[in-house]
Amino acid sequence: MSFPSALPLSDVRFEHGFLADRARCVRETSLPRQWDALNDRIPGAERSGCVHNVQVAAGEKPGEFHGLFWQDSDLAKWIEAASYRLAAAPDPALERELDGIIASLAKAQGPDGYLNTYFQLVEPGNRWANLRDAHELYVAGHLIEAGIAHFEATGKRSLLDVVIRLADLVARTFGRGPGQRRGYCGHEEIELALVKLARATGEARFLDLAAYFVDERGQSPNYFEAEARQRGDEKLPWHMHHDGLATLQAATPVRTLTEPVGHAVRMMYLLAAMADLARERPESGLGGACDRLWHAILGRHVYVTGGVGSEPYGEKFCEPFDLPPDRAYAETCAAIGVMMAARRMLERRREGATADAMERALYNNVLAGLSLDGTTYFYVNPLEVIPAVTRRRFECHLVKTQRVPWFGCACCPPNVARLLMSLGYYAYGREADGLTVHLYAGGRVRFVAGGTEVRMAVQTDYPWEETVTFSVAPASPVSFSLRLRVPGWCRSAKFTLNGEQVNVAIDSGYACLSRLWQAGDQVTLTLPMPVERVRADPRVAAVAGRVALQRGPIVYCLEEADHGPDLAALVLPSEAAVVARGDPGLLGGCVVLEAAGWRESERDRLYSTGPAPRRPATLRAVPYALWANRGEGEMRVWIRE
Amino acid sequence: MSFPSALPLSDVRFEHGFLADRARCVRETSLPRQWDALNDRIPGAERSGCVHNVQVAAGEKPGEFHGLFWQDSDLAKWIEAASYRLAAAPDPALERELDGIIASLAKAQGPDGYLNTYFQLVEPGNRWANLRDAHELYVAGHLIEAGIAHFEATGKRSLLDVVIRLADLVARTFGRGPGQRRGYCGHEEIELALVKLARATGEARFLDLAAYFVDERGQSPNYFEAEARQRGDEKLPWHMHHDGLATLQAATPVRTLTEPVGHAVRMMYLLAAMADLARERPESGLGGACDRLWHAILGRHVYVTGGVGSEPYGEKFCEPFDLPPDRAYAETCAAIGVMMAARRMLERRREGATADAMERALYNNVLAGLSLDGTTYFYVNPLEVIPAVTRRRFECHLVKTQRVPWFGCACCPPNVARLLMSLGYYAYGREADGLTVHLYAGGRVRFVAGGTEVRMAVQTDYPWEETVTFSVAPASPVSFSLRLRVPGWCRSAKFTLNGEQVNVAIDSGYACLSRLWQAGDQVTLTLPMPVERVRADPRVAAVAGRVALQRGPIVYCLEEADHGPDLAALVLPSEAAVVARGDPGLLGGCVVLEAAGWRESERDRLYSTGPAPRRPATLRAVPYALWANRGEGEMRVWIRE
């Protein structure tokens, strides 16, 4: 059994720059407020009920369950996020809160290991009876991830033991043995959690169980069909329209998939688990399916903001190239899923395009999920909004035009929190011969190479600035390879070593500097960031003839705050220079893009012949991730050219 | 009480050209096949049950009701269409069919005049209990229109007497008197039918009842709210999302409306009735509301194909300028509603823009509703289709990518039939001082001017050709005004009188030739039809930067049959000449448009920088009304420029 290449979070510090600021915002604002939300203490926000449910299930208070089948998962993700935060630095108050809720979870757990407050409080007789819809194993998966994170951060086994008992129950219940249920979850998550648990405990049986869940999925006779017949439940739920069981990636075995199908978060979580298993068990033959699906996603299904899932109904993947900007669902969780899958794909194979996809998702779709002040969230992330239209069109009724403090189904807020609290896992990869840097952010990192501890400081104002400086300080001189990612958007990366320009070969998107490193060595990477006009393949019908502006990894958008309404009237001439300009006072400090363009004038008739009258207009684009932080208004990523 | 300005259908003949061909197709194919459909005799088509329901209600056969609340209305519209057809020329077989079904309807009618097979067979205790949803008065309205058409075509009172009894029941039941219900129908239709009935019978009380229904609508306290409380029905149906009672134009009194709201067909039928009443009773103050709504529709809500209703959910009007081509609902019935309202607006005031809207709706959205062979129909008329995407997107699930023989809710097919069988009503207007021609079609017309019968032959291959020749033959020389519409799309109409070019003043879109006419007089109108590139106001965000091609009244589209898939990759250069060419072998003979353009090439990556590679491509556009007659494929009205 091999091990993941991520560094422990305690060995990675993000200290300055954009990502560090966003992470600090989560640490200082989002995490405490999410805890308030989970405790139903935010006036006006949708009620969570999470903590309440656990306390009721633990017998600590009277009351009724509140929320959805999978309500516990919000709490589990928050525990995971809070644990990652503890891994970075001690916080006794937070640790006490965690101890308290973990004690309640332990009390709530049944003697057989079962733990799910919905089924314990509402339908105790119906455990495991509706795997298709009820997300029981999904919730278990998130609890398992939380237990591992808490253990790794604190060394305490309090939650880890709870989730091992739960995982043992799952292992006894599901499988191909006599008396076992041959089922799997309608919402993937437990698979990747079990791989983590196997790695954390060294117990291969959890890997076996993860492999069982992945392998059994979509086999014939179909478990979900049999289960539905047993329930007398003949009608498929509405979100399964058109795709049926493919909504759950369960119409056919996963190895047969060549295009992503169904619910986007589920697809990405499944792909993450498949990549894990492909790495752990290369003989499983899952690697080929992973690669096919991943390249299908990158080639035909991902938004320019890095998100996936363009069908609001059922939060699903749609047809190849069907990526309308206004109806982008692009759930925050799905973009996080892209990052989770990408990270695991990178653990199988260094491939620049994979890291590019991870970075694109992070800097655009994922970060758009969180307000600048860390208090409100987007679930759905369209690339084009006209508020009045969005509010009244039925197919946009899940889109919010402004971020909100919480959701009835609040999967995204704690998912953003755990992602930003665990960025270290995504930024660095440990390799047999050294360290790989996937994402650039100012701070410090510690790792062992050739048996020697190496400390490395990273100085950069990426993604706004082009240079990243690495100051390498091994405890004693040591040979290792430092691999630096050269993003796909960068055509002329430059390197200096101790002030001297050096040529470095780039292989699959990574530059490899192998040498005997000694304290004081300094590498500077320069990634020129001209403003790029990005065009989609013309098969993306909805944005044909339009461009998106990108600089470095940042995708830009126009906002009503800078232009007034009717952004569709703005045209960026194909010959216009687009200039980048740092604006320290805007949106927490960022680089904006400006160009001389036109605004088409309103006509006196709805339809006219003759050329459209127009007047000069300055176009000003701001980072998509930061949109909707200046009040409600129109927004548009794809600009007419 | 004044009278409508339409000529009797028996005095109008369409004999040659495009409209005559389409009408012949309805007469010879659609009408008989629709009768088969209503009798459930078309294998594979959705079941109608209409005739069956009437026969069961009449006690002529056993059985159960089939279909929707308003199923009878399909039959009523067919009877109306068949009657118009009889008005044009005798057809004893058809007349016998009509006599038969009318006898059944008379037998089905209750002793108090009630007639609605759904309520008679399924919910006899719930008459008038759910005016909001159950369409009882809507069905009554269509029966009334059928009764009048049948009487006017045949002179027989068999159905007219049935519907007068029904109207009398309605008049006894509804109103502001003691013991009356102060209600009105959730789906407008009876209002305009009652105006017709008042005109046909000369009985002002039916006009009073129509005025009551229009005036009472949306008054406070709201009837539908009270009615729902009485039913214990608290939840609004899904199609009323966002708009609530405005879905039914019932949130506020109709005189307060400044933008069209709610269900598009209902809005147009209401507007038609309002225009009727504004004309009949100028003192009602409805004229101002009519004008405001009509100009709001033309200025902010109509598709370039002449249809209305851009929200599929609830078949509704959406925000101003929100006219996405792929999600156009643009129901065939709503475009017919545009024509119905336009005709009535023209009876109030000759206004070229109104006739333009009527013509645009007819030649594009309405005619697209019917296949070239007259056997299949569109209900929804998008301006852009990618079949695979349309089939899988939930918000497009009501769109068919190919016309079908019948619908479960089959309002559109008989509506197209009655429209095309009554085109004479729309083409000509009788005026105190002569005749006005609104629509040009080859044939003959007969009218009385100054007490003298005038026969006029119209020779034209409009809309493909530019000239229309009128040969005027009064029984004896007589002075009158012949007003000829000069379409808004035409900038340089030319006139000759007996071969000599004449200058004719054009007022509000109509040229007026007033003289002493004598047999042999000939007027030739030439309407130059250059190909126009039509651009929408830039507030129509969905098509900003694109053009629609139009020649004369015909709006064009690209089809996959001519270009292969990925029509979004096709670009029409702004400087390219677009050439019109008659193609007698194509789609029944039509004019196609051709231009040298480009096709952008597929890229090897989903997103690329650098200019899009492209290759020359011939763009070939066909009339939108004739799309989807060559197999399934992509279609696109708005072309990249």
mmCIF file of N, CA, C and O in Angstrom, chain B residues 32-80:
data_model
loop_
_atom_site.group_PDB
_atom_site.id
_atom_site.type_symbol
_atom_site.label_atom_id
_atom_site.label_comp_id
_atom_site.label_asym_id
_atom_site.label_seq_id
_atom_site.Cartn_x
_atom_site.Cartn_y
_atom_site.Cartn_z
ATOM 1 N N PRO B 32 -59.171 17.051 -42.347
ATOM 2 C CA PRO B 32 -59.611 15.653 -42.225
ATOM 3 C C PRO B 32 -58.790 14.857 -41.218
ATOM 4 O O PRO B 32 -59.323 14.054 -40.440
ATOM 5 N N ARG B 33 -57.478 15.094 -41.184
ATOM 6 C CA ARG B 33 -56.653 14.331 -40.232
ATOM 7 C C ARG B 33 -56.929 14.758 -38.794
ATOM 8 O O ARG B 33 -56.860 13.951 -37.874
ATOM 9 N N GLN B 34 -57.217 16.028 -38.591
ATOM 10 C CA GLN B 34 -57.555 16.464 -37.235
ATOM 11 C C GLN B 34 -58.859 15.805 -36.790
ATOM 12 O O GLN B 34 -59.019 15.450 -35.624
ATOM 13 N N TRP B 35 -59.753 15.652 -37.718
ATOM 14 C CA TRP B 35 -61.002 14.951 -37.389
ATOM 15 C C TRP B 35 -60.696 13.513 -36.988
ATOM 16 O O TRP B 35 -61.259 12.991 -36.021
ATOM 17 N N ASP B 36 -59.779 12.901 -37.719
ATOM 18 C CA ASP B 36 -59.331 11.559 -37.318
ATOM 19 C C ASP B 36 -58.727 11.585 -35.922
ATOM 20 O O ASP B 36 -58.991 10.704 -35.102
ATOM 21 N N ALA B 37 -57.914 12.601 -35.649
ATOM 22 C CA ALA B 37 -57.280 12.687 -34.330
ATOM 23 C C ALA B 37 -58.333 12.844 -33.243
ATOM 24 O O ALA B 37 -58.281 12.180 -32.200
ATOM 25 N N LEU B 38 -59.314 13.702 -33.492
ATOM 26 C CA LEU B 38 -60.358 13.934 -32.485
ATOM 27 C C LEU B 38 -61.190 12.685 -32.263
ATOM 28 O O LEU B 38 -61.807 12.507 -31.210
ATOM 29 N N ASN B 39 -61.198 11.808 -33.291
ATOM 30 C CA ASN B 39 -61.903 10.533 -33.174
ATOM 31 C C ASN B 39 -60.970 9.391 -32.758
ATOM 32 O O ASN B 39 -61.356 8.228 -32.839
ATOM 33 N N ASP B 40 -59.741 9.744 -32.369
ATOM 34 C CA ASP B 40 -58.782 8.738 -31.893
ATOM 35 C C ASP B 40 -58.487 7.696 -32.965
ATOM 36 O O ASP B 40 -58.393 6.505 -32.679
ATOM 37 N N ARG B 41 -58.341 8.161 -34.188
ATOM 38 C CA ARG B 41 -58.108 7.214 -35.281
ATOM 39 C C ARG B 41 -56.707 7.329 -35.864
ATOM 40 O O ARG B 41 -56.462 6.795 -36.941
ATOM 41 N N ILE B 42 -55.799 8.055 -35.205
ATOM 42 C CA ILE B 42 -54.438 8.153 -35.747
ATOM 43 C C ILE B 42 -53.505 7.285 -34.909
ATOM 44 O O ILE B 42 -53.207 7.606 -33.760
ATOM 45 N N PRO B 43 -53.067 6.170 -35.479
ATOM 46 C CA PRO B 43 -52.219 5.263 -34.696
ATOM 47 C C PRO B 43 -50.931 5.973 -34.269
ATOM 48 O O PRO B 43 -50.330 6.708 -35.051
ATOM 49 N N GLY B 44 -50.569 5.783 -33.015
ATOM 50 C CA GLY B 44 -49.303 6.340 -32.531
ATOM 51 C C GLY B 44 -49.398 7.771 -32.033
ATOM 52 O O GLY B 44 -48.507 8.237 -31.341
ATOM 53 N N ALA B 45 -50.456 8.477 -32.392
ATOM 54 C CA ALA B 45 -50.594 9.861 -31.913
ATOM 55 C C ALA B 45 -51.139 9.841 -30.495
ATOM 56 O O ALA B 45 -51.787 8.877 -30.072
ATOM 57 N N GLU B 46 -50.886 10.945 -29.767
ATOM 58 C CA GLU B 46 -51.494 11.028 -28.434
ATOM 59 C C GLU B 46 -53.018 11.018 -28.588
ATOM 60 O O GLU B 46 -53.568 11.598 -29.521
ATOM 61 N N ARG B 47 -53.678 10.370 -27.646
ATOM 62 C CA ARG B 47 -55.129 10.223 -27.750
ATOM 63 C C ARG B 47 -55.823 11.547 -27.461
ATOM 64 O O ARG B 47 -55.474 12.244 -26.529
ATOM 65 N N SER B 48 -56.819 11.879 -28.254
ATOM 66 C CA SER B 48 -57.607 13.079 -28.025
ATOM 67 C C SER B 48 -58.796 12.785 -27.115
ATOM 68 O O SER B 48 -58.969 13.400 -26.080
ATOM 69 N N GLY B 49 -59.634 11.853 -27.513
ATOM 70 C CA GLY B 49 -60.823 11.546 -26.720
ATOM 71 C C GLY B 49 -61.961 12.532 -26.901
ATOM 72 O O GLY B 49 -63.038 12.365 -26.321
ATOM 73 N N CYS B 50 -61.766 13.576 -27.719
ATOM 74 C CA CYS B 50 -62.764 14.646 -27.808
ATOM 75 C C CYS B 50 -64.147 14.148 -28.231
ATOM 76 O O CYS B 50 -65.151 14.429 -27.570
ATOM 77 N N VAL B 51 -64.185 13.458 -29.359
ATOM 78 C CA VAL B 51 -65.478 13.004 -29.864
ATOM 79 C C VAL B 51 -66.062 11.957 -28.915
ATOM 80 O O VAL B 51 -67.248 11.994 -28.574
ATOM 81 N N HIS B 52 -65.197 11.076 -28.479
ATOM 82 C CA HIS B 52 -65.600 10.059 -27.496
ATOM 83 C C HIS B 52 -66.269 10.717 -26.281
ATOM 84 O O HIS B 52 -67.344 10.303 -25.848
ATOM 85 N N ASN B 53 -65.632 11.731 -25.736
ATOM 86 C CA ASN B 53 -66.185 12.381 -24.535
ATOM 87 C C ASN B 53 -67.591 12.923 -24.791
ATOM 88 O O ASN B 53 -68.488 12.787 -23.958
ATOM 89 N N VAL B 54 -67.768 13.546 -25.961
ATOM 90 C CA VAL B 54 -69.078 14.131 -26.268
ATOM 91 C C VAL B 54 -70.115 13.020 -26.420
ATOM 92 O O VAL B 54 -71.237 13.121 -25.910
ATOM 93 N N GLN B 55 -69.711 11.950 -27.094
ATOM 94 C CA GLN B 55 -70.665 10.861 -27.293
ATOM 95 C C GLN B 55 -71.043 10.198 -25.974
ATOM 96 O O GLN B 55 -72.192 9.822 -25.754
ATOM 97 N N VAL B 56 -70.057 10.078 -25.081
ATOM 98 C CA VAL B 56 -70.369 9.509 -23.763
ATOM 99 C C VAL B 56 -71.302 10.451 -23.000
ATOM 100 O O VAL B 56 -72.308 10.031 -22.418
ATOM 101 N N ALA B 57 -70.977 11.739 -23.038
ATOM 102 C CA ALA B 57 -71.806 12.713 -22.313
ATOM 103 C C ALA B 57 -73.214 12.768 -22.894
ATOM 104 O O ALA B 57 -74.182 13.027 -22.179
ATOM 105 N N ALA B 58 -73.336 12.492 -24.201
ATOM 106 C CA ALA B 58 -74.646 12.501 -24.843
ATOM 107 C C ALA B 58 -75.415 11.211 -24.593
ATOM 108 O O ALA B 58 -76.557 11.073 -25.037
ATOM 109 N N GLY B 59 -74.769 10.264 -23.927
ATOM 110 C CA GLY B 59 -75.430 8.978 -23.670
ATOM 111 C C GLY B 59 -75.437 8.075 -24.875
ATOM 112 O O GLY B 59 -76.181 7.092 -24.930
ATOM 113 N N GLU B 60 -74.623 8.364 -25.863
ATOM 114 C CA GLU B 60 -74.618 7.562 -27.092
ATOM 115 C C GLU B 60 -73.731 6.332 -26.991
ATOM 116 O O GLU B 60 -73.786 5.443 -27.820
ATOM 117 N N LYS B 61 -72.832 6.351 -26.024
ATOM 118 C CA LYS B 61 -71.966 5.183 -25.824
ATOM 119 C C LYS B 61 -71.515 5.176 -24.370
ATOM 120 O O LYS B 61 -71.530 6.214 -23.700
ATOM 121 N N PRO B 62 -71.119 4.007 -23.899
ATOM 122 C CA PRO B 62 -70.573 3.966 -22.541
ATOM 123 C C PRO B 62 -69.102 4.376 -22.574
ATOM 124 O O PRO B 62 -68.495 4.449 -23.649
ATOM 125 N N GLY B 63 -68.540 4.657 -21.431
ATOM 126 C CA GLY B 63 -67.118 4.971 -21.400
ATOM 127 C C GLY B 63 -66.818 6.039 -20.382
ATOM 128 O O GLY B 63 -67.702 6.565 -19.707
ATOM 129 N N GLU B 64 -65.524 6.328 -20.279
ATOM 130 C CA GLU B 64 -65.075 7.328 -19.320
ATOM 131 C C GLU B 64 -64.460 8.505 -20.041
ATOM 132 O O GLU B 64 -63.925 8.366 -21.143
ATOM 133 N N PHE B 65 -64.522 9.625 -19.391
ATOM 134 C CA PHE B 65 -63.904 10.832 -19.936
ATOM 135 C C PHE B 65 -62.408 10.617 -20.126
ATOM 136 O O PHE B 65 -61.747 10.020 -19.294
ATOM 137 N N HIS B 66 -61.872 11.130 -21.208
ATOM 138 C CA HIS B 66 -60.424 11.110 -21.413
ATOM 139 C C HIS B 66 -59.897 12.516 -21.618
ATOM 140 O O HIS B 66 -60.460 13.280 -22.400
ATOM 141 N N GLY B 67 -58.801 12.844 -20.945
ATOM 142 C CA GLY B 67 -58.105 14.089 -21.260
ATOM 143 C C GLY B 67 -58.118 15.099 -20.141
ATOM 144 O O GLY B 67 -58.228 14.748 -18.961
ATOM 145 N N LEU B 68 -57.982 16.354 -20.534
ATOM 146 C CA LEU B 68 -57.819 17.458 -19.596
ATOM 147 C C LEU B 68 -59.153 18.175 -19.386
ATOM 148 O O LEU B 68 -60.106 17.966 -20.132
ATOM 149 N N PHE B 69 -59.190 19.039 -18.385
ATOM 150 C CA PHE B 69 -60.382 19.848 -18.123
ATOM 151 C C PHE B 69 -60.971 20.458 -19.390
ATOM 152 O O PHE B 69 -62.162 20.615 -19.540
ATOM 153 N N TRP B 70 -60.056 20.913 -20.246
ATOM 154 C CA TRP B 70 -60.482 21.733 -21.377
ATOM 155 C C TRP B 70 -60.493 20.959 -22.698
ATOM 156 O O TRP B 70 -60.394 21.541 -23.765
ATOM 157 N N GLN B 71 -60.612 19.627 -22.594
ATOM 158 C CA GLN B 71 -60.495 18.816 -23.797
ATOM 159 C C GLN B 71 -61.509 19.236 -24.874
ATOM 160 O O GLN B 71 -61.185 19.265 -26.057
ATOM 161 N N ASP B 72 -62.731 19.607 -24.454
ATOM 162 C CA ASP B 72 -63.766 19.985 -25.433
ATOM 163 C C ASP B 72 -63.333 21.127 -26.348
ATOM 164 O O ASP B 72 -63.853 21.273 -27.466
ATOM 165 N N SER B 73 -62.412 21.952 -25.874
ATOM 166 C CA SER B 73 -62.065 23.123 -26.672
ATOM 167 C C SER B 73 -61.363 22.746 -27.978
ATOM 168 O O SER B 73 -61.467 23.463 -28.974
ATOM 169 N N ASP B 74 -60.651 21.623 -27.977
ATOM 170 C CA ASP B 74 -60.000 21.191 -29.227
ATOM 171 C C ASP B 74 -61.058 20.923 -30.297
ATOM 172 O O ASP B 74 -60.907 21.307 -31.466
ATOM 173 N N LEU B 75 -62.108 20.233 -29.853
ATOM 174 C CA LEU B 75 -63.205 19.943 -30.778
ATOM 175 C C LEU B 75 -63.873 21.238 -31.235
ATOM 176 O O LEU B 75 -64.177 21.413 -32.425
ATOM 177 N N ALA B 76 -64.105 22.145 -30.290
ATOM 178 C CA ALA B 76 -64.785 23.397 -30.643
ATOM 179 C C ALA B 76 -63.991 24.160 -31.699
ATOM 180 O O ALA B 76 -64.557 24.686 -32.668
ATOM 181 N N LYS B 77 -62.651 24.215 -31.518
ATOM 182 C CA LYS B 77 -61.856 24.953 -32.500
ATOM 183 C C LYS B 77 -61.875 24.264 -33.856
ATOM 184 O O LYS B 77 -61.847 24.916 -34.901
ATOM 185 N N TRP B 78 -61.954 22.925 -33.826
ATOM 186 C CA TRP B 78 -62.017 22.223 -35.103
ATOM 187 C C TRP B 78 -63.353 22.507 -35.791
ATOM 188 O O TRP B 78 -63.403 22.723 -36.997
ATOM 189 N N ILE B 79 -64.427 22.507 -35.033
ATOM 190 C CA ILE B 79 -65.738 22.823 -35.627
ATOM 191 C C ILE B 79 -65.705 24.234 -36.226
ATOM 192 O O ILE B 79 -66.218 24.475 -37.327
ATOM 193 N N GLU B 80 -65.063 25.142 -35.496
ATOM 194 C CA GLU B 80 -64.953 26.507 -36.008
ATOM 195 C C GLU B 80 -64.170 26.517 -37.321
ATOM 196 O O GLU B 80 -64.590 27.126 -38.317
#
